[in-house]
Amino acid sequence: MTTLAPSSTKRATRTFRTWLDALQADGRLDVVERTVDLRFELAAIAKRLDGRAVLFTSVAGHTMPVVCGIVSTRAMIADACGCAERDLAHRFAAAVAEPVAVTPVARADAPCKERVVLDGIDLTAMLPLPVHHEHDAGQYVTAGLFIVRDPVTRKQNVCIHRLQAIGPNRFGALILPRHTHHLQAAAERRGEALECAIVIGADPATLLASQASTPFGVDELEVAGALRGAPLPVVRCETVDIDVPADAEIVIEGRILPGVRAPEGPFGEFPKYYGPRSDKEVVEVSAITHRADPIFYDIVPAAMEHLLLGAIPREASLLESVRQTVPTVRDVRMSVGGTCRYHAVVQIEKRVEGQGKNAILAAFANSFDIKHVTVVDPDVDISDPSEVEWALATRFQGDRDLVLVTGAQGSKLDPSTDDGLGAKLGFDCTVPLDADAFRYLRVRIPGEDEVDPTTVARPRTGPPFAAPGEGAR
Ligand code: MN
């Protein structure tokens, strides 16, 4: 069972704009006023300022400003969700467990409808689409919430797919074999297009909810409602039967064309390698609606924002998976060095010998992306990679505590796999329950924790120690 932490009663931020205002009020929003090029320069600056939100007010060839990095630290994401950082995974798991239905609002009350463009659509002329990495194939939408509807249940699905502008009104889309793909393949078998909407600039809780690892049929916008602590206001699109967040900055409406494929990629992805060029699904755009003065939102691939948006929903899902096997699991972390996808750290309070290895097996079962699992005791701070390495160095023996699985499904974006086929390793770094307590007693200096380094000492300014001329010979 997950329970809402007391801090989660804090109000989550309501819209993209209220979040930008909150960032500015806290001094976490930088502004770049000089004119920047969409080709590399914007991404280069945003990447160097990773961990800060950055607003580009002057983008060459466009009047629309661009913002990056709005949820580029765990602290930002926690604030946006109205909870403490340590409660994020629990908070997200609770939202997935109890979704909150959306609230339809009138068209007149939907800021995303202030402007409606149906004719003469030219994606790269209308929208400031950056080119991010050296060998990227072109200009991309990286932060579009891609919404489709199941025609049978009328439930919607939300995911983020990378979208390359490949024509005035066309995107090439990478649609991995998950929920969008399931609906698209079914539509294609019927010879039909699948309607879609691509939402840019939704509130951060909705952005995070789009990454939820949920069973097919769960509407991520309802997870967003739970995460926000209030139903998400939605409005019906102009040209497709899709409901979108009413407060969004920009909505691109379109259809995934049946039986049509076009080259997409390469594109620099989260593992800091390129996803390859290949024939992908094609989205034909039928309308763009937006606020009167829209702000474009871009996620720089492989930057902290990209990694963390994947990490928190995965941690929530992993926590629930491990809990089924090891009820005393305390916390989990998808580490940054493991691209927030491949390396899981699981902290358990071991009660029965062998639970360290059961936790490893549960983590492997949770997601095919997980490649290496490290299990530690509660005294190890899993937010600190040095602590985790210390546990590996001093509590692990390769012949006794290692779990190796060969020939399993892994991530195709991990270049060391054989097209996704690879090995899994688990490191059980828990101390044996029957171990001599003193042998594993962590050294401690009494009083150390009470010392305040900022007040106990100051830079020395007294007379020199050496005699005049000392050190000359
Ligand atoms: Mn889904």
GROMACS .gro file of C-alpha atoms and ligand atoms in nm:
model
  474
    1MET     CA    1   0.000   0.000   0.000
    2THR     CA    2   0.115   0.348  -0.075
    3THR     CA    3  -0.004   0.637   0.130
    4LEU     CA    4   0.001   1.004   0.050
    5ALA     CA    5   0.272   1.169   0.253
    6PRO     CA    6   0.150   1.460   0.466
    7SER     CA    7   0.348   1.706   0.256
    8SER     CA    8   0.157   1.597  -0.054
    9THR     CA    9  -0.144   1.796   0.060
   10LYS     CA   10   0.049   2.099  -0.059
   11ARG     CA   11  -0.099   2.235  -0.378
   12ALA     CA   12   0.073   2.127  -0.698
   13THR     CA   13   0.138   2.399  -0.951
   14ARG     CA   14  -0.154   2.453  -1.186
   15THR     CA   15  -0.024   2.559  -1.528
   16PHE     CA   16   0.295   2.593  -1.729
   17ARG     CA   17   0.286   2.969  -1.663
   18THR     CA   18   0.226   2.950  -1.289
   19TRP     CA   19   0.524   2.715  -1.277
   20LEU     CA   20   0.745   2.958  -1.470
   21ASP     CA   21   0.635   3.230  -1.226
   22ALA     CA   22   0.722   3.005  -0.932
   23LEU     CA   23   1.067   2.937  -1.081
   24GLN     CA   24   1.126   3.308  -1.136
   25ALA     CA   25   1.015   3.393  -0.779
   26ASP     CA   26   1.274   3.145  -0.646
   27GLY     CA   27   1.552   3.275  -0.870
   28ARG     CA   28   1.563   2.949  -1.065
   29LEU     CA   29   1.471   3.092  -1.407
   30ASP     CA   30   1.751   3.239  -1.617
   31VAL     CA   31   1.690   3.452  -1.921
   32VAL     CA   32   1.902   3.469  -2.237
   33GLU     CA   33   1.822   3.789  -2.422
   34ARG     CA   34   2.075   3.781  -2.704
   35THR     CA   35   1.954   3.625  -3.028
   36VAL     CA   36   2.033   3.253  -3.042
   37ASP     CA   37   2.038   3.014  -3.334
   38LEU     CA   38   1.804   2.716  -3.326
   39ARG     CA   39   2.081   2.504  -3.475
   40PHE     CA   40   2.292   2.386  -3.176
   41GLU     CA   41   2.328   2.723  -3.001
   42LEU     CA   42   2.004   2.712  -2.803
   43ALA     CA   43   2.067   2.354  -2.691
   44ALA     CA   44   2.432   2.427  -2.614
   45ILE     CA   45   2.342   2.711  -2.377
   46ALA     CA   46   2.059   2.517  -2.216
   47LYS     CA   47   2.291   2.219  -2.162
   48ARG     CA   48   2.559   2.433  -1.999
   49LEU     CA   49   2.291   2.574  -1.769
   50ASP     CA   50   2.156   2.226  -1.693
   51GLY     CA   51   1.979   2.226  -1.358
   52ARG     CA   52   1.838   2.575  -1.419
   53ALA     CA   53   1.534   2.679  -1.618
   54VAL     CA   54   1.635   2.899  -1.914
   55LEU     CA   55   1.411   3.129  -2.113
   56PHE     CA   56   1.534   3.232  -2.458
   57THR     CA   57   1.352   3.554  -2.548
   58SER     CA   58   1.511   3.601  -2.891
   59VAL     CA   59   1.533   3.302  -3.124
   60ALA     CA   60   1.661   3.371  -3.477
   61GLY     CA   61   1.378   3.368  -3.729
   62HIS     CA   62   1.100   3.345  -3.470
   63THR     CA   63   0.899   3.566  -3.240
   64MET     CA   64   0.810   3.282  -3.005
   65PRO     CA   65   1.029   3.249  -2.695
   66VAL     CA   66   1.164   2.906  -2.595
   67VAL     CA   67   1.210   2.769  -2.245
   68CYS     CA   68   1.418   2.466  -2.138
   69GLY     CA   69   1.498   2.296  -1.809
   70ILE     CA   70   1.177   2.373  -1.619
   71VAL     CA   71   1.203   2.045  -1.424
   72SER     CA   72   1.577   1.980  -1.438
   73THR     CA   73   1.635   1.889  -1.072
   74ARG     CA   74   1.458   1.654  -0.835
   75ALA     CA   75   1.385   1.952  -0.612
   76MET     CA   76   1.205   2.130  -0.896
   77ILE     CA   77   0.996   1.823  -0.973
   78ALA     CA   78   0.907   1.780  -0.606
   79ASP     CA   79   0.805   2.146  -0.581
   80ALA     CA   80   0.598   2.119  -0.897
   81CYS     CA   81   0.417   1.817  -0.750
   82GLY     CA   82   0.374   1.983  -0.412
   83CYS     CA   83   0.569   1.722  -0.218
   84ALA     CA   84   0.908   1.667  -0.056
   85GLU     CA   85   1.188   1.530  -0.271
   86ARG     CA   86   1.211   1.206  -0.071
   87ASP     CA   87   0.836   1.148  -0.122
   88LEU     CA   88   0.839   1.181  -0.502
   89ALA     CA   89   0.832   0.811  -0.593
   90HIS     CA   90   0.567   0.739  -0.328
   91ARG     CA   91   0.362   1.040  -0.439
   92PHE     CA   92   0.376   0.934  -0.803
   93ALA     CA   93   0.287   0.572  -0.719
   94ALA     CA   94  -0.015   0.697  -0.525
   95ALA     CA   95  -0.126   0.905  -0.825
   96VAL     CA   96  -0.098   0.605  -1.057
   97ALA     CA   97  -0.301   0.396  -0.811
   98GLU     CA   98  -0.587   0.646  -0.788
   99PRO     CA   99  -0.632   0.848  -1.110
  100VAL     CA  100  -0.863   1.151  -1.112
  101ALA     CA  101  -1.093   1.206  -1.412
  102VAL     CA  102  -1.040   1.514  -1.629
  103THR     CA  103  -1.279   1.812  -1.636
  104PRO     CA  104  -1.398   1.932  -1.978
  105VAL     CA  105  -1.406   2.310  -2.009
  106ALA     CA  106  -1.568   2.533  -2.269
  107ARG     CA  107  -1.366   2.633  -2.569
  108ALA     CA  108  -1.390   2.998  -2.465
  109ASP     CA  109  -1.222   2.911  -2.133
  110ALA     CA  110  -0.929   2.732  -2.297
  111PRO     CA  111  -0.619   2.950  -2.342
  112CYS     CA  112  -0.476   2.694  -2.587
  113LYS     CA  113  -0.753   2.802  -2.829
  114GLU     CA  114  -0.674   3.174  -2.836
  115ARG     CA  115  -0.539   3.126  -3.187
  116VAL     CA  116  -0.650   2.855  -3.430
  117VAL     CA  117  -0.449   2.784  -3.745
  118LEU     CA  118  -0.610   2.547  -3.994
  119ASP     CA  119  -0.452   2.655  -4.324
  120GLY     CA  120  -0.102   2.718  -4.451
  121ILE     CA  121   0.066   2.516  -4.177
  122ASP     CA  122   0.444   2.527  -4.195
  123LEU     CA  123   0.593   2.363  -3.888
  124THR     CA  124   0.946   2.502  -3.898
  125ALA     CA  125   0.824   2.850  -3.994
  126MET     CA  126   0.561   2.863  -3.719
  127LEU     CA  127   0.745   2.688  -3.437
  128PRO     CA  128   1.103   2.736  -3.309
  129LEU     CA  129   1.213   2.373  -3.343
  130PRO     CA  130   1.576   2.327  -3.234
  131VAL     CA  131   1.847   2.107  -3.377
  132HIS     CA  132   2.016   1.961  -3.069
  133HIS     CA  133   2.307   1.726  -3.137
  134GLU     CA  134   2.588   1.727  -3.391
  135HIS     CA  135   2.453   1.437  -3.599
  136ASP     CA  136   2.080   1.489  -3.547
  137ALA     CA  137   1.880   1.453  -3.866
  138GLY     CA  138   1.698   1.783  -3.825
  139GLN     CA  139   1.460   1.995  -3.621
  140TYR     CA  140   1.265   1.817  -3.351
  141VAL     CA  141   0.976   1.853  -3.112
  142THR     CA  142   1.116   1.682  -2.800
  143ALA     CA  143   0.861   1.785  -2.537
  144GLY     CA  144   0.528   1.712  -2.704
  145LEU     CA  145   0.273   1.514  -2.505
  146PHE     CA  146   0.145   1.280  -2.772
  147ILE     CA  147  -0.221   1.200  -2.706
  148VAL     CA  148  -0.427   0.935  -2.885
  149ARG     CA  149  -0.766   0.781  -2.806
  150ASP     CA  150  -0.869   0.416  -2.794
  151PRO     CA  151  -1.176   0.409  -3.022
  152VAL     CA  152  -1.322   0.114  -2.829
  153THR     CA  153  -1.296   0.236  -2.470
  154ARG     CA  154  -1.259   0.610  -2.555
  155LYS     CA  155  -0.974   0.619  -2.301
  156GLN     CA  156  -0.685   0.839  -2.406
  157ASN     CA  157  -0.316   0.756  -2.386
  158VAL     CA  158  -0.034   1.004  -2.337
  159CYS     CA  159   0.335   0.956  -2.409
  160ILE     CA  160   0.625   1.163  -2.540
  161HIS     CA  161   0.755   1.059  -2.882
  162ARG     CA  162   1.041   1.233  -3.056
  163LEU     CA  163   0.909   1.413  -3.365
  164GLN     CA  164   1.125   1.522  -3.655
  165ALA     CA  165   0.981   1.787  -3.885
  166ILE     CA  166   1.009   1.620  -4.226
  167GLY     CA  167   0.777   1.846  -4.427
  168PRO     CA  168   0.566   2.161  -4.388
  169ASN     CA  169   0.289   1.961  -4.221
  170ARG     CA  170   0.460   1.630  -4.147
  171PHE     CA  171   0.653   1.473  -3.863
  172GLY     CA  172   0.844   1.148  -3.860
  173ALA     CA  173   0.771   0.991  -3.520
  174LEU     CA  174   0.954   0.729  -3.315
  175ILE     CA  175   0.673   0.522  -3.166
  176LEU     CA  176   0.820   0.243  -2.957
  177PRO     CA  177   0.614  -0.076  -2.909
  178ARG     CA  178   0.403   0.046  -2.619
  179HIS     CA  179   0.054   0.193  -2.588
  180THR     CA  180   0.050   0.445  -2.875
  181HIS     CA  181   0.194   0.179  -3.102
  182HIS     CA  182  -0.071  -0.073  -2.996
  183LEU     CA  183  -0.351   0.167  -3.097
  184GLN     CA  184  -0.172   0.278  -3.413
  185ALA     CA  185  -0.114  -0.081  -3.526
  186ALA     CA  186  -0.481  -0.165  -3.467
  187ALA     CA  187  -0.593   0.139  -3.667
  188GLU     CA  188  -0.349   0.052  -3.944
  189ARG     CA  189  -0.487  -0.301  -3.968
  190ARG     CA  190  -0.828  -0.141  -4.030
  191GLY     CA  191  -0.670   0.082  -4.292
  192GLU     CA  192  -0.744   0.389  -4.080
  193ALA     CA  193  -0.539   0.683  -3.963
  194LEU     CA  194  -0.504   0.730  -3.586
  195GLU     CA  195  -0.590   1.079  -3.470
  196CYS     CA  196  -0.345   1.245  -3.236
  197ALA     CA  197  -0.271   1.571  -3.058
  198ILE     CA  198   0.073   1.693  -2.957
  199VAL     CA  199   0.070   1.923  -2.655
  200ILE     CA  200   0.358   2.160  -2.587
  201GLY     CA  201   0.376   2.354  -2.262
  202ALA     CA  202   0.149   2.169  -2.020
  203ASP     CA  203   0.186   2.201  -1.643
  204PRO     CA  204   0.483   2.006  -1.497
  205ALA     CA  205   0.269   1.748  -1.314
  206THR     CA  206   0.099   1.658  -1.641
  207LEU     CA  207   0.437   1.645  -1.809
  208LEU     CA  208   0.562   1.401  -1.545
  209ALA     CA  209   0.239   1.198  -1.557
  210SER     CA  210   0.291   1.143  -1.930
  211GLN     CA  211   0.586   0.922  -1.838
  212ALA     CA  212   0.387   0.692  -1.607
  213SER     CA  213   0.450   0.319  -1.643
  214THR     CA  214   0.087   0.211  -1.628
  215PRO     CA  215  -0.107  -0.080  -1.771
  216PHE     CA  216  -0.267  -0.021  -2.111
  217GLY     CA  217  -0.597   0.161  -2.070
  218VAL     CA  218  -0.493   0.402  -1.797
  219ASP     CA  219  -0.527   0.766  -1.912
  220GLU     CA  220  -0.212   0.950  -1.810
  221LEU     CA  221  -0.412   1.275  -1.796
  222GLU     CA  222  -0.604   1.115  -1.509
  223VAL     CA  223  -0.276   1.031  -1.337
  224ALA     CA  224  -0.195   1.399  -1.387
  225GLY     CA  225  -0.518   1.493  -1.209
  226ALA     CA  226  -0.418   1.283  -0.909
  227LEU     CA  227  -0.068   1.428  -0.909
  228ARG     CA  228  -0.208   1.781  -0.933
  229GLY     CA  229  -0.459   1.708  -0.659
  230ALA     CA  230  -0.736   1.841  -0.886
  231PRO     CA  231  -0.892   1.730  -1.214
  232LEU     CA  232  -0.705   1.845  -1.523
  233PRO     CA  233  -0.914   2.089  -1.731
  234VAL     CA  234  -0.930   1.965  -2.092
  235VAL     CA  235  -1.083   2.090  -2.415
  236ARG     CA  236  -1.174   1.909  -2.736
  237CYS     CA  237  -0.947   1.960  -3.038
  238GLU     CA  238  -1.063   2.140  -3.355
  239THR     CA  239  -0.996   1.874  -3.617
  240VAL     CA  240  -0.956   1.551  -3.418
  241ASP     CA  241  -1.155   1.374  -3.146
  242ILE     CA  242  -0.892   1.428  -2.875
  243ASP     CA  243  -0.910   1.615  -2.544
  244VAL     CA  244  -0.607   1.823  -2.453
  245PRO     CA  245  -0.499   2.024  -2.146
  246ALA     CA  246  -0.689   2.353  -2.184
  247ASP     CA  247  -0.411   2.566  -2.032
  248ALA     CA  248  -0.140   2.440  -2.267
  249GLU     CA  249   0.074   2.678  -2.471
  250ILE     CA  250   0.050   2.501  -2.807
  251VAL     CA  251  -0.149   2.208  -2.947
  252ILE     CA  252  -0.062   2.039  -3.276
  253GLU     CA  253  -0.346   1.827  -3.414
  254GLY     CA  254  -0.299   1.551  -3.670
  255ARG     CA  255  -0.319   1.189  -3.776
  256ILE     CA  256  -0.074   0.902  -3.791
  257LEU     CA  257  -0.110   0.793  -4.153
  258PRO     CA  258  -0.179   0.422  -4.215
  259GLY     CA  259   0.073   0.233  -4.426
  260VAL     CA  260   0.306   0.533  -4.457
  261ARG     CA  261   0.667   0.536  -4.336
  262ALA     CA  262   0.946   0.788  -4.386
  263PRO     CA  263   1.309   0.810  -4.275
  264GLU     CA  264   1.356   0.960  -3.926
  265GLY     CA  265   1.680   1.011  -3.730
  266PRO     CA  266   1.953   0.980  -3.632
  267PHE     CA  267   1.878   1.155  -3.306
  268GLY     CA  268   2.087   1.194  -2.991
  269GLU     CA  269   1.901   1.007  -2.717
  270PHE     CA  270   1.903   0.968  -2.337
  271PRO     CA  271   2.194   0.719  -2.321
  272LYS     CA  272   2.411   0.992  -2.481
  273TYR     CA  273   2.429   0.795  -2.806
  274TYR     CA  274   2.235   0.832  -3.128
  275GLY     CA  275   1.919   0.646  -3.204
  276PRO     CA  276   1.957   0.531  -3.566
  277ARG     CA  277   1.788   0.650  -3.883
  278SER     CA  278   1.512   0.420  -4.005
  279ASP     CA  279   1.165   0.431  -4.155
  280LYS     CA  280   0.913   0.552  -3.900
  281GLU     CA  281   0.546   0.641  -3.870
  282VAL     CA  282   0.435   0.972  -4.020
  283VAL     CA  283   0.208   1.230  -3.855
  284GLU     CA  284   0.018   1.463  -4.088
  285VAL     CA  285  -0.072   1.787  -3.912
  286SER     CA  286  -0.425   1.924  -3.957
  287ALA     CA  287  -0.429   2.220  -3.716
  288ILE     CA  288  -0.223   2.415  -3.468
  289THR     CA  289  -0.390   2.603  -3.184
  290HIS     CA  290  -0.205   2.814  -2.932
  291ARG     CA  291  -0.217   3.096  -2.682
  292ALA     CA  292  -0.205   3.450  -2.816
  293ASP     CA  293   0.160   3.478  -2.704
  294PRO     CA  294   0.278   3.119  -2.679
  295ILE     CA  295   0.599   3.003  -2.514
  296PHE     CA  296   0.764   2.704  -2.680
  297TYR     CA  297   0.905   2.432  -2.455
  298ASP     CA  298   1.203   2.216  -2.545
  299ILE     CA  299   1.360   1.925  -2.357
  300VAL     CA  300   1.730   1.897  -2.439
  301PRO     CA  301   1.786   1.524  -2.495
  302ALA     CA  302   2.014   1.351  -2.242
  303ALA     CA  303   2.009   1.661  -2.017
  304MET     CA  304   1.890   1.624  -1.657
  305GLU     CA  305   1.533   1.718  -1.744
  306HIS     CA  306   1.510   1.431  -1.993
  307LEU     CA  307   1.671   1.184  -1.751
  308LEU     CA  308   1.463   1.285  -1.447
  309LEU     CA  309   1.128   1.287  -1.627
  310GLY     CA  310   1.197   0.921  -1.695
  311ALA     CA  311   1.343   0.848  -1.352
  312ILE     CA  312   1.060   0.940  -1.117
  313PRO     CA  313   0.779   0.741  -1.285
  314ARG     CA  314   1.018   0.445  -1.319
  315GLU     CA  315   1.111   0.468  -0.952
  316ALA     CA  316   0.743   0.472  -0.855
  317SER     CA  317   0.675   0.163  -1.064
  318LEU     CA  318   0.990  -0.015  -0.944
  319LEU     CA  319   0.906   0.054  -0.581
  320GLU     CA  320   0.567  -0.115  -0.625
  321SER     CA  321   0.721  -0.412  -0.809
  322VAL     CA  322   0.984  -0.478  -0.544
  323ARG     CA  323   0.729  -0.428  -0.265
  324GLN     CA  324   0.532  -0.728  -0.394
  325THR     CA  325   0.835  -0.949  -0.326
  326VAL     CA  326   1.012  -0.765  -0.046
  327PRO     CA  327   0.749  -0.577   0.159
  328THR     CA  328   1.019  -0.400   0.358
  329VAL     CA  329   1.166  -0.218   0.056
  330ARG     CA  330   1.246   0.135   0.171
  331ASP     CA  331   1.332   0.330  -0.143
  332VAL     CA  332   1.463   0.297  -0.497
  333ARG     CA  333   1.669   0.520  -0.722
  334MET     CA  334   1.736   0.522  -1.094
  335SER     CA  335   2.086   0.669  -1.092
  336VAL     CA  336   2.199   0.947  -1.323
  337GLY     CA  337   2.515   0.758  -1.424
  338GLY     CA  338   2.289   0.476  -1.539
  339THR     CA  339   2.098   0.725  -1.761
  340CYS     CA  340   1.804   0.704  -1.513
  341ARG     CA  341   1.693   0.396  -1.709
  342TYR     CA  342   1.956   0.119  -1.686
  343HIS     CA  343   2.081   0.127  -1.327
  344ALA     CA  344   1.852   0.072  -1.032
  345VAL     CA  345   1.953   0.103  -0.669
  346VAL     CA  346   1.715  -0.068  -0.428
  347GLN     CA  347   1.724  -0.008  -0.056
  348ILE     CA  348   1.567  -0.280   0.157
  349GLU     CA  349   1.537  -0.363   0.521
  350LYS     CA  350   1.631  -0.727   0.493
  351ARG     CA  351   1.436  -0.947   0.734
  352VAL     CA  352   1.494  -1.287   0.576
  353GLU     CA  353   1.824  -1.402   0.423
  354GLY     CA  354   1.808  -1.406   0.044
  355GLN     CA  355   1.574  -1.107   0.009
  356GLY     CA  356   1.856  -0.906  -0.149
  357LYS     CA  357   1.851  -1.145  -0.443
  358ASN     CA  358   1.471  -1.153  -0.458
  359ALA     CA  359   1.476  -0.773  -0.482
  360ILE     CA  360   1.717  -0.804  -0.776
  361LEU     CA  361   1.484  -1.047  -0.955
  362ALA     CA  362   1.183  -0.821  -0.891
  363ALA     CA  363   1.369  -0.523  -1.035
  364PHE     CA  364   1.462  -0.714  -1.351
  365ALA     CA  365   1.098  -0.814  -1.390
  366ASN     CA  366   0.983  -0.452  -1.356
  367SER     CA  367   1.136  -0.320  -1.677
  368PHE     CA  368   1.343  -0.460  -1.962
  369ASP     CA  369   1.543  -0.137  -1.954
  370ILE     CA  370   1.691  -0.226  -1.615
  371LYS     CA  371   2.033  -0.380  -1.670
  372HIS     CA  372   2.222  -0.354  -1.339
  373VAL     CA  373   2.060  -0.365  -0.996
  374THR     CA  374   2.238  -0.285  -0.672
  375VAL     CA  375   2.063  -0.372  -0.345
  376VAL     CA  376   2.172  -0.202  -0.025
  377ASP     CA  377   2.077  -0.181   0.343
  378PRO     CA  378   1.889   0.117   0.493
  379ASP     CA  379   2.205   0.282   0.626
  380VAL     CA  380   2.332   0.344   0.271
  381ASP     CA  381   2.225   0.679   0.124
  382ILE     CA  382   2.103   0.581  -0.222
  383SER     CA  383   2.101   0.941  -0.344
  384ASP     CA  384   2.482   0.943  -0.308
  385PRO     CA  385   2.668   0.736  -0.574
  386SER     CA  386   2.978   0.721  -0.351
  387GLU     CA  387   2.777   0.559  -0.073
  388VAL     CA  388   2.642   0.298  -0.315
  389GLU     CA  389   2.990   0.226  -0.449
  390TRP     CA  390   3.116   0.195  -0.091
  391ALA     CA  391   2.853  -0.070  -0.023
  392LEU     CA  392   2.963  -0.253  -0.338
  393ALA     CA  393   3.326  -0.227  -0.230
  394THR     CA  394   3.279  -0.351   0.125
  395ARG     CA  395   2.965  -0.565   0.140
  396PHE     CA  396   2.976  -0.759  -0.187
  397GLN     CA  397   3.161  -1.072  -0.300
  398GLY     CA  398   3.142  -1.158  -0.669
  399ASP     CA  399   3.111  -1.534  -0.622
  400ARG     CA  400   2.842  -1.515  -0.357
  401ASP     CA  401   2.640  -1.200  -0.409
  402LEU     CA  402   2.618  -1.168  -0.787
  403VAL     CA  403   2.313  -1.254  -0.999
  404LEU     CA  404   2.384  -1.300  -1.371
  405VAL     CA  405   2.121  -1.351  -1.637
  406THR     CA  406   2.230  -1.389  -1.998
  407GLY     CA  407   2.040  -1.339  -2.320
  408ALA     CA  408   1.762  -1.121  -2.179
  409GLN     CA  409   1.573  -0.836  -2.344
  410GLY     CA  410   1.741  -0.505  -2.279
  411SER     CA  411   1.741  -0.157  -2.429
  412LYS     CA  412   1.804  -0.127  -2.801
  413LEU     CA  413   1.958   0.213  -2.730
  414ASP     CA  414   2.232   0.048  -2.520
  415PRO     CA  415   2.504   0.010  -2.786
  416SER     CA  416   2.672  -0.276  -2.598
  417THR     CA  417   2.369  -0.502  -2.648
  418ASP     CA  418   2.312  -0.722  -2.952
  419ASP     CA  419   2.019  -0.518  -3.088
  420GLY     CA  420   1.866  -0.512  -2.743
  421LEU     CA  421   1.962  -0.864  -2.639
  422GLY     CA  422   2.192  -0.849  -2.340
  423ALA     CA  423   2.293  -0.956  -1.992
  424LYS     CA  424   2.159  -0.851  -1.655
  425LEU     CA  425   2.368  -0.823  -1.340
  426GLY     CA  426   2.249  -0.789  -0.985
  427PHE     CA  427   2.473  -0.692  -0.694
  428ASP     CA  428   2.344  -0.793  -0.353
  429CYS     CA  429   2.530  -0.554  -0.123
  430THR     CA  430   2.324  -0.629   0.186
  431VAL     CA  431   2.510  -0.741   0.496
  432PRO     CA  432   2.444  -1.107   0.590
  433LEU     CA  433   2.186  -1.121   0.869
  434ASP     CA  434   2.408  -1.347   1.079
  435ALA     CA  435   2.717  -1.130   1.038
  436ASP     CA  436   2.908  -1.017   1.343
  437ALA     CA  437   2.773  -0.669   1.415
  438PHE     CA  438   3.109  -0.507   1.491
  439ARG     CA  439   3.258  -0.636   1.166
  440TYR     CA  440   3.010  -0.422   0.974
  441LEU     CA  441   2.987  -0.135   1.221
  442ARG     CA  442   3.036   0.188   1.029
  443VAL     CA  443   3.299   0.413   1.190
  444ARG     CA  444   3.159   0.724   1.351
  445ILE     CA  445   3.316   1.021   1.528
  446PRO     CA  446   3.098   1.124   1.821
  447GLY     CA  447   2.987   1.486   1.775
  448GLU     CA  448   3.067   1.498   1.401
  449ASP     CA  449   2.704   1.530   1.298
  450GLU     CA  450   2.650   1.823   1.535
  451VAL     CA  451   2.937   2.031   1.391
  452ASP     CA  452   2.823   2.321   1.173
  453PRO     CA  453   3.109   2.383   0.926
  454THR     CA  454   2.971   2.726   0.835
  455THR     CA  455   3.002   2.865   1.188
  456VAL     CA  456   3.276   2.663   1.356
  457ALA     CA  457   3.558   2.798   1.138
  458ARG     CA  458   3.651   3.098   0.921
  459PRO     CA  459   3.939   3.167   0.673
  460ARG     CA  460   4.260   3.242   0.868
  461THR     CA  461   4.404   3.594   0.831
  462GLY     CA  462   4.678   3.594   1.101
  463PRO     CA  463   5.058   3.657   1.061
  464PRO     CA  464   5.267   3.423   0.838
  465PHE     CA  465   5.402   3.100   0.988
  466ALA     CA  466   5.737   3.109   0.804
  467ALA     CA  467   6.027   3.336   0.894
  468PRO     CA  468   6.113   3.607   0.634
  469GLY     CA  469   6.312   3.449   0.348
  470GLU     CA  470   6.235   3.093   0.460
  471GLY     CA  471   6.222   2.846   0.170
  472ALA     CA  472   6.471   3.046  -0.044
  473ARG     CA  473   6.746   2.781  -0.036
  474MN      MN  474  -0.016   0.454  -2.144
   0.00000   0.00000   0.00000
